Coordinates of C-alpha atoms in Angstrom, one line a residue:
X1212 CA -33.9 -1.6 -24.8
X1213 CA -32.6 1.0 -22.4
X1214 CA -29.0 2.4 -23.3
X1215 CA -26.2 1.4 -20.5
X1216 CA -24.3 4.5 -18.8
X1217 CA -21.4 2.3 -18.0
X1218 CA -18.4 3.4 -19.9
X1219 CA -15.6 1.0 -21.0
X1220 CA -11.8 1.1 -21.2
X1221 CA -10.6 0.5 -24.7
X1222 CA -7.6 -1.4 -23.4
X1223 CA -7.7 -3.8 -20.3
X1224 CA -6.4 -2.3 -17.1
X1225 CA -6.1 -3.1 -14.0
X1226 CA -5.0 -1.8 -10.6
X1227 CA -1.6 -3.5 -8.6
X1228 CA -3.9 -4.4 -5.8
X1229 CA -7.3 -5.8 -7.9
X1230 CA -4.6 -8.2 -9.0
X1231 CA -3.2 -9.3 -6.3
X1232 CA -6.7 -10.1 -5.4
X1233 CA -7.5 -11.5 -8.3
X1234 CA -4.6 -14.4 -7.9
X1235 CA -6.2 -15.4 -4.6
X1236 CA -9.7 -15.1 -5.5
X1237 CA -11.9 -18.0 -6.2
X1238 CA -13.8 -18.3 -9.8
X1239 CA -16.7 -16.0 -8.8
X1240 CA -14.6 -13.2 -7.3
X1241 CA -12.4 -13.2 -10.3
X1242 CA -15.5 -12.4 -12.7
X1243 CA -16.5 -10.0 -10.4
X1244 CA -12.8 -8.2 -10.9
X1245 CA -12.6 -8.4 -14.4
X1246 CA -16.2 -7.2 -14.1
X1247 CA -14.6 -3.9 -12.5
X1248 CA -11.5 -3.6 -13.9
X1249 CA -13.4 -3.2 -17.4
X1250 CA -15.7 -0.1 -16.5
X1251 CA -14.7 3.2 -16.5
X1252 CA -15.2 4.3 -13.3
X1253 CA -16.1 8.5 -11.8
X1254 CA -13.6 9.9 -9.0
X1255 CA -14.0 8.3 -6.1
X1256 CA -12.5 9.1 -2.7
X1257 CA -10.0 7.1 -1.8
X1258 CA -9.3 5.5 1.7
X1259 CA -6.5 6.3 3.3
X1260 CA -5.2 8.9 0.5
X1261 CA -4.6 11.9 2.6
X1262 CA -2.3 9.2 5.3
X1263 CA -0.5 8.1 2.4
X1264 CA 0.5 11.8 1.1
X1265 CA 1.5 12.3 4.5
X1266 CA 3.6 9.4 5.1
X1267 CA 5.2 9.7 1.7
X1268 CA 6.2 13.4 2.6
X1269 CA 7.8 13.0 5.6
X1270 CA 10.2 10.0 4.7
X1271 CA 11.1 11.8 1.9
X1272 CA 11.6 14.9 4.5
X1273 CA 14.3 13.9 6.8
X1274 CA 14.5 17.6 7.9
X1275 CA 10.6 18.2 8.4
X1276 CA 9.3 14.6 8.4
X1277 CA 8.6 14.8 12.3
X1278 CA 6.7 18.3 11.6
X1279 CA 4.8 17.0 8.8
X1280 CA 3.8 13.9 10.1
X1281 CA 2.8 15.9 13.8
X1282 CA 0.8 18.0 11.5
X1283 CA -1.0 15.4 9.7
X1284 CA -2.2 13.7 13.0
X1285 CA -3.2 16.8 14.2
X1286 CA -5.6 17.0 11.3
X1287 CA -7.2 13.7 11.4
X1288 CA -7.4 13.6 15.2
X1289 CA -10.0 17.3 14.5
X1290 CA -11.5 15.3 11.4
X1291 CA -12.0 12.4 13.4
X1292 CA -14.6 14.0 16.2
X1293 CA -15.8 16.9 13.4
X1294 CA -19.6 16.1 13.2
X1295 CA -19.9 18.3 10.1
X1296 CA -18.0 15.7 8.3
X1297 CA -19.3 13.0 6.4
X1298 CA -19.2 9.5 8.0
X1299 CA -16.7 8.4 5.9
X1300 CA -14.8 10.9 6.3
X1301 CA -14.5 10.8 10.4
X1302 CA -13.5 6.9 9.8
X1303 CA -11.3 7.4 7.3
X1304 CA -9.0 9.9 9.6
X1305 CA -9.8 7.9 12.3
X1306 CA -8.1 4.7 10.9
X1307 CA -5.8 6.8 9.2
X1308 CA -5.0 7.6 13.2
X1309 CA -4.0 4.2 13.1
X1310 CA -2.0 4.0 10.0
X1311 CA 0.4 6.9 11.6
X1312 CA 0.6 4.8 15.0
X1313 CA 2.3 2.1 12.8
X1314 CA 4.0 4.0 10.9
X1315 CA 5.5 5.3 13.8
X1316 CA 6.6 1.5 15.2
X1317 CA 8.4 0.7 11.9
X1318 CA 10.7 4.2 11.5
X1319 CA 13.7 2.0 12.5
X1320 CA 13.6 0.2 10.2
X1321 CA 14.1 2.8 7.7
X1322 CA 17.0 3.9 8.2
X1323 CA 19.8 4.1 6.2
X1324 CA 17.7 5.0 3.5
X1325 CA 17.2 8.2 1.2
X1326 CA 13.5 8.5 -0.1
X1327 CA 12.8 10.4 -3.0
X1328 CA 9.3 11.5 -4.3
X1329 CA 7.9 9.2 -6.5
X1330 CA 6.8 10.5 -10.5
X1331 CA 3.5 11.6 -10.2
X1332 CA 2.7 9.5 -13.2
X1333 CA 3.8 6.0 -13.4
X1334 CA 3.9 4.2 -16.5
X1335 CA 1.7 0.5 -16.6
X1336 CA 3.2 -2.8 -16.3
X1337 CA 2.2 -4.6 -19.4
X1338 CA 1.5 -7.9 -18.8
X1339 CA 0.0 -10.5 -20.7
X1340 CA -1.5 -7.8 -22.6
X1341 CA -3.2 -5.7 -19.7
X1342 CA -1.7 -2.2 -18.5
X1343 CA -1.5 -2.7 -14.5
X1344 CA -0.9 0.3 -12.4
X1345 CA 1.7 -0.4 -10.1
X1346 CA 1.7 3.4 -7.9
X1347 CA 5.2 3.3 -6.4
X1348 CA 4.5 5.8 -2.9
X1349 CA 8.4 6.7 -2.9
X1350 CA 11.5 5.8 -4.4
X1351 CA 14.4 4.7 -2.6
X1352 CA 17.8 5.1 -2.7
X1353 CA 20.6 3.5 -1.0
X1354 CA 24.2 1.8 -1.4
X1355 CA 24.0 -1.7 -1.4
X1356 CA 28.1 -3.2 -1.0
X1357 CA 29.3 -0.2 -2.1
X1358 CA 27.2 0.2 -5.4
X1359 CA 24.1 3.0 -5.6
X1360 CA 20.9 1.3 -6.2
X1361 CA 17.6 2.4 -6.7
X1362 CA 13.8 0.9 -5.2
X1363 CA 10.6 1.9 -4.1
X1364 CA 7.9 1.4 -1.9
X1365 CA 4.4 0.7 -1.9
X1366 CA 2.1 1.1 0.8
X1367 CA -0.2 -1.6 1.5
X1368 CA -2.5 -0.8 4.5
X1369 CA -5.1 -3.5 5.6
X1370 CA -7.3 -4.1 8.7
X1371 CA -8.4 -7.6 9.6
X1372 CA -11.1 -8.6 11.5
X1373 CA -10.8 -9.4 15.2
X1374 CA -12.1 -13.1 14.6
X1375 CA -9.4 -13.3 11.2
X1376 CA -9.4 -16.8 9.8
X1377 CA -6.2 -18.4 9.3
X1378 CA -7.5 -19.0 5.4
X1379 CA -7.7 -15.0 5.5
X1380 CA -4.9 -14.1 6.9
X1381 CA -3.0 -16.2 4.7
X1382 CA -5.2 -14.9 1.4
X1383 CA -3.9 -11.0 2.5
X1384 CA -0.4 -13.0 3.1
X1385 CA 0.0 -13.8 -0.7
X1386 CA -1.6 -11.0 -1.7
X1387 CA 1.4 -9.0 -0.1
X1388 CA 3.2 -10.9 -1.9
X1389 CA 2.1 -10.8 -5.3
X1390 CA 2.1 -7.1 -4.8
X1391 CA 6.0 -7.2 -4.3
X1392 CA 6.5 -9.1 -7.2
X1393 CA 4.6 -6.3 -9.3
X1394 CA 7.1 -3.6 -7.2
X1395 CA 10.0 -6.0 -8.3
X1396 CA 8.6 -6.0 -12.0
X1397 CA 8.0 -1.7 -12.1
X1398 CA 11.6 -0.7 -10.7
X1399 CA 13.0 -2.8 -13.5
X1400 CA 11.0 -1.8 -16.1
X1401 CA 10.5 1.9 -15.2
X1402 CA 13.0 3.3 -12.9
X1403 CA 16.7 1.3 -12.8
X1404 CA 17.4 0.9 -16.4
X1405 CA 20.0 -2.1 -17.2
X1406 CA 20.2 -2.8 -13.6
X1407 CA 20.2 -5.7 -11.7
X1408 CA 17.8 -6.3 -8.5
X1409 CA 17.2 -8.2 -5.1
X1410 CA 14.1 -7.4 -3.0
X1411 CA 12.9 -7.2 0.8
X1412 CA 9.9 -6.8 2.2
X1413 CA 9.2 -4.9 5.8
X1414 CA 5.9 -5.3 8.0
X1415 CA 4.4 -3.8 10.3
X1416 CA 1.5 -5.2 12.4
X1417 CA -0.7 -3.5 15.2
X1418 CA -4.0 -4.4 16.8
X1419 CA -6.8 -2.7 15.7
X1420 CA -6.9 -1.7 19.5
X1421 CA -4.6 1.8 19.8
X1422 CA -3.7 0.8 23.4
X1423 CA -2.4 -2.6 22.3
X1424 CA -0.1 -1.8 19.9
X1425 CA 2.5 -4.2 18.5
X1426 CA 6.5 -3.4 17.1
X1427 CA 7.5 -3.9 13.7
X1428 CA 9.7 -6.6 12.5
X1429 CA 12.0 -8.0 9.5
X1430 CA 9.2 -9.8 8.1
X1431 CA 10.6 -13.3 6.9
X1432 CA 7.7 -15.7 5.3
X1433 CA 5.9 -16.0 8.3
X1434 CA 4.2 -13.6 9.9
X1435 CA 2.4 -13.9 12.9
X1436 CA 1.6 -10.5 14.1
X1437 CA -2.1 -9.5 13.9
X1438 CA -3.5 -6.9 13.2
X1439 CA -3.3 -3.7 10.8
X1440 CA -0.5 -4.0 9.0
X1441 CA 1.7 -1.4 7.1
X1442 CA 3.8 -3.1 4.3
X1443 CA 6.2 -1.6 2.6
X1444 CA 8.2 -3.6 -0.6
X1445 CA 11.9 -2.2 -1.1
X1446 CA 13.8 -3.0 -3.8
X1447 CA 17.1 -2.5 -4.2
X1448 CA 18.8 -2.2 -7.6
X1449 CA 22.4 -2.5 -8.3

């Protein structure tokens, strides 16, 4: 019999996201996840890494956000239309074009609010006996009724289809959710100590159309924006 390359974790893991998925997948998509979440896997490029880095940098630069974030569009706009580049790697600044375009709808928002970098290594949730990475992008901090508290956010950045199903767009809805939750449980566990917690969520939604763009909103339970979407999970610890 030939010998299998795939390489196993000892412990189960599994990634904040594949989770999230995993609750709203069906019987057949779950094996499939466990399926991945048990293989050691080679270094992969990541989408949307290099928008993420950016983002992260300027909220936690109010003095240079505006430069860094000019700079970073700058870069993916010459990425974009560089034919030396890889395919993947035109798309992936192209929609990370469209990342910054939201990003740019919610700033608002954020106010208010003093971002700090995140560790660069984040302990695992352990739950039910499986280590789940849970990769805050920043931490947050901000006085809540006159007591300091601690958060952070993590970046969620999904692109429906034009023709999204209500089902779907309902699956990527809990998703967002569960993904909170998981947010909820790392503050607690890794960065707040004995304190106590309450959480919002913020959304931003935009067309996959750059010349129809949409404005972020206080996303409340239902959300019916459509489009790429931007969510970041704050929580607030006090």
């Amino acid at each position: 019999m030939a010998s299998s390359h795939i390489k196993y974790h000892a412990e189960p893991r599994i990634s904040a996201n594949e989770l999230a998925r995993f609750m709203v997948s069906g019987d057949t998509g779950r094996m499939g996840i466990i399926k991945r979440a048990k293989e050691k896997r080679g270094a992969v490029a990541l989408r949307y890494s290099d928008v993420r880095a950016a983002i992260a940098a300027s909220m936690c630069d109010p003095i240079k956000g505006k430069q860094i974030l000019a700079a970073a569009f700058g870069s993916f706009e010459q990425k974009a239309s560089d034919a030396s580049l890889s395919a993947w790697s035109r798309e992936d600044a192209s929609k990370s074009l469209d990342v910054m375009e939201s990003f740019g709808k919610m700033v608002n928002l954020l106010k208010g609010f003093d971002f700090v970098p995140s560790p660069p290594k984040q302990p695992m949730l352990a739950i039910g006996g499986v280590g789940v990475s849970v990769n805050c992008d920043v931490l947050i901090h901000c006085p809540v009724k006159g007591v300091e508290c601690i958060g952070a956010a993590l970046f969620r950045l999904t692109k429906p289809d034009e023709d999204e199903t209500d089902k779907a767009k309902s699956k990527r809805d809990q998703m967002g959710r569960f993904v909170a939750t998981l947010v909820l449980m790392q503050v607690g566990a890794n960065h707040c100590g004995q304190s106590a917690a309450l959480i919002r969520s913020l959304l931003v939604g935009r067309r996959a159309d750059r010349g129809n763009s949409q404005g972020a909103e206080e996303h409340q339970g239902d959300d019916r924006q459509h489009g790429e979407r931007l969510s970041v999970h704050r929580r607030h610890v006090g």
